[in-house]
XYZ file of C-alpha atoms in Angstrom:
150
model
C 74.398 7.479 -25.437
C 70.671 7.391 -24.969
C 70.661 5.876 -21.613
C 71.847 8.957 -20.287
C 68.924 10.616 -22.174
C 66.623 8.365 -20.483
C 67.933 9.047 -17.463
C 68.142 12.424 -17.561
C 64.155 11.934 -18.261
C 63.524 10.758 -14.989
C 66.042 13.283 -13.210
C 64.758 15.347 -10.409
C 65.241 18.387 -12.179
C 63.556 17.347 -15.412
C 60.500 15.748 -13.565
C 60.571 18.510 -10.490
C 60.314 16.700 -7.683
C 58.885 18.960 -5.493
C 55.194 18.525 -6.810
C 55.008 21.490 -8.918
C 54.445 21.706 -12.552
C 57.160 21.139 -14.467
C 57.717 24.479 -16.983
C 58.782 24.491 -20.349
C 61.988 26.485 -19.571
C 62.803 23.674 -16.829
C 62.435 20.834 -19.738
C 64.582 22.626 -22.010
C 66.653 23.854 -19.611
C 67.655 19.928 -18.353
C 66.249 18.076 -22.105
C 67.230 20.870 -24.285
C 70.638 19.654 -25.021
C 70.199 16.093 -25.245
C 67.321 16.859 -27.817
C 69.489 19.072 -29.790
C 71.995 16.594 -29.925
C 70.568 13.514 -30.769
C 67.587 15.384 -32.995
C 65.311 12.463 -31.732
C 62.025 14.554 -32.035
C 61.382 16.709 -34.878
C 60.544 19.865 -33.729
C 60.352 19.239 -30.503
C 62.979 21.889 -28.972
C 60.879 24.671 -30.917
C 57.926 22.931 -29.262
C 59.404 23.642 -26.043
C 60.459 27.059 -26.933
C 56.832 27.960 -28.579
C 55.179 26.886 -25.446
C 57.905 28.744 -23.236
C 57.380 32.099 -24.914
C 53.559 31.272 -24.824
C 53.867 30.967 -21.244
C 51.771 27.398 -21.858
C 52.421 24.520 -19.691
C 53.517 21.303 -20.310
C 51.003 18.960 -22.179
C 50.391 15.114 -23.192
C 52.242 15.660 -26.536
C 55.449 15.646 -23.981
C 54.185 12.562 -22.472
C 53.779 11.061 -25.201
C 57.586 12.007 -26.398
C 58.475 10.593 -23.393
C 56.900 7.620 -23.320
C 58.066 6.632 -26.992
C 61.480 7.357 -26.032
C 61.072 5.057 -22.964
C 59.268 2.667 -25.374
C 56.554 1.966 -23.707
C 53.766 1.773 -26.343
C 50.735 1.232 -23.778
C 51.496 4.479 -22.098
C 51.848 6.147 -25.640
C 48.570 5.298 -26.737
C 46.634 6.057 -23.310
C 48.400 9.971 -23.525
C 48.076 9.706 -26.920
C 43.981 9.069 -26.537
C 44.091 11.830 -23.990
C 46.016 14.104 -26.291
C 43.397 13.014 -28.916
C 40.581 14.402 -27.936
C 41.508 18.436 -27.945
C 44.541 18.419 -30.036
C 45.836 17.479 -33.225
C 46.254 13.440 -33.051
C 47.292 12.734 -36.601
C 50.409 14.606 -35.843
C 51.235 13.660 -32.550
C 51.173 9.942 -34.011
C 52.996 10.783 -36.996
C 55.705 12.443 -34.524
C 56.088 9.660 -32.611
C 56.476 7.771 -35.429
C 59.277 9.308 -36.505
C 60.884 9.561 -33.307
C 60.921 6.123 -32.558
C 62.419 5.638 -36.043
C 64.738 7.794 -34.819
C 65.807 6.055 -31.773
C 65.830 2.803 -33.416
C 68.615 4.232 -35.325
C 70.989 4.805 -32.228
C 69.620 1.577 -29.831
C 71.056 -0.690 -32.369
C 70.442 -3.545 -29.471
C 66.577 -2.285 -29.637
C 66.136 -1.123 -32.903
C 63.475 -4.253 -33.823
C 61.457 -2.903 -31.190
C 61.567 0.928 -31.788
C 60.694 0.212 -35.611
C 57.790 -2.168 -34.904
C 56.557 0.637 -32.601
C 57.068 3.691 -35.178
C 54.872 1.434 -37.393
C 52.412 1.195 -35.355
C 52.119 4.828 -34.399
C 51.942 5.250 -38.213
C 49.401 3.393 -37.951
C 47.677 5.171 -35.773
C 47.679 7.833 -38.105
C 46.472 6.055 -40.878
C 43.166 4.853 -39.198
C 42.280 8.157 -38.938
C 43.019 9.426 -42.123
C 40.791 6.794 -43.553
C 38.103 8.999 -41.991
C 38.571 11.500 -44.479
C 35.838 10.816 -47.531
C 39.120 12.538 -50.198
C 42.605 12.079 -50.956
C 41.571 16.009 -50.685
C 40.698 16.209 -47.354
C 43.510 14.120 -46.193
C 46.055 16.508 -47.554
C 43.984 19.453 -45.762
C 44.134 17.400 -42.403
C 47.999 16.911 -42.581
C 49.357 20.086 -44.107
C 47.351 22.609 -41.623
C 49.709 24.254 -39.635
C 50.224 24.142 -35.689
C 50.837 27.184 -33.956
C 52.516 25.109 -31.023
C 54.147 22.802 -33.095
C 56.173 23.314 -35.882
């Protein structure tokens, strides 16, 4: 089941071969289904559709989606950094997180791996909240709301 989603990842329609930007509606269009089907990443089609009716581009939080899915943790981390430093990294991590829990769940031949790396995006999260000086502030940080994602 999700090699199909994998491949249809690295389709030419999903990825646009042509050298121009990949849109929202062209994601959804191709990923749309398989995302609604196997609910890998939470909130991720209303992602899509936020950016869509936003007219917004594509951005490293789906790089990062796709790079957990792919489960490749160094390429994670390096759009995750990227994604980091003008966006809302707690989350991001957190959503990976949970998406690789996710996946875990229907790779049963990979699951060891997907859970070690949903831990260690959790983790990710974590060393940042320990930033915050309050249990206060740390509920402030993850409960603020996200106009692009849900």
């Amino acid at each position: 089941r999700m090699p199909e989603l994998i491949r249809a990842f690295g389709s030419e329609e999903a990825l646009d071969a042509e050298g121009c930007k990949t849109t929202p509606k062209t994601f959804l269009d191709v990923l749309g289904p398989w995302f609604r089907k196997y609910k890998l990443v939470p909130g991720y089609v209303t992602h899509l559709e936020i950016l869509k009716d936003a007219k917004k581009e594509l951005g490293f939080s789906s790089l990062i989606v796709w790079a957990v899915l792919i489960g490749n943790q160094t390429l994670a981390r390096i759009f995750w950094q990227w994604h980091a430093e003008d966006h809302d990294p707690i989350r991001m991590a957190l959503i990976a997180s949970q998406t690789a829990s996710n996946v875990a769940r229907i790779l049963n031949n990979e699951s060891k791996k997907y859970e070690e790396q949903a831990t260690m995006y959790e983790g990710w999260a974590h060393e940042l909240l320990d930033y915050c000086r309050a249990q206060r502030d740390a509920q402030i940080v993850l409960l603020r709301r996200n106009i692009f994602w849900p």
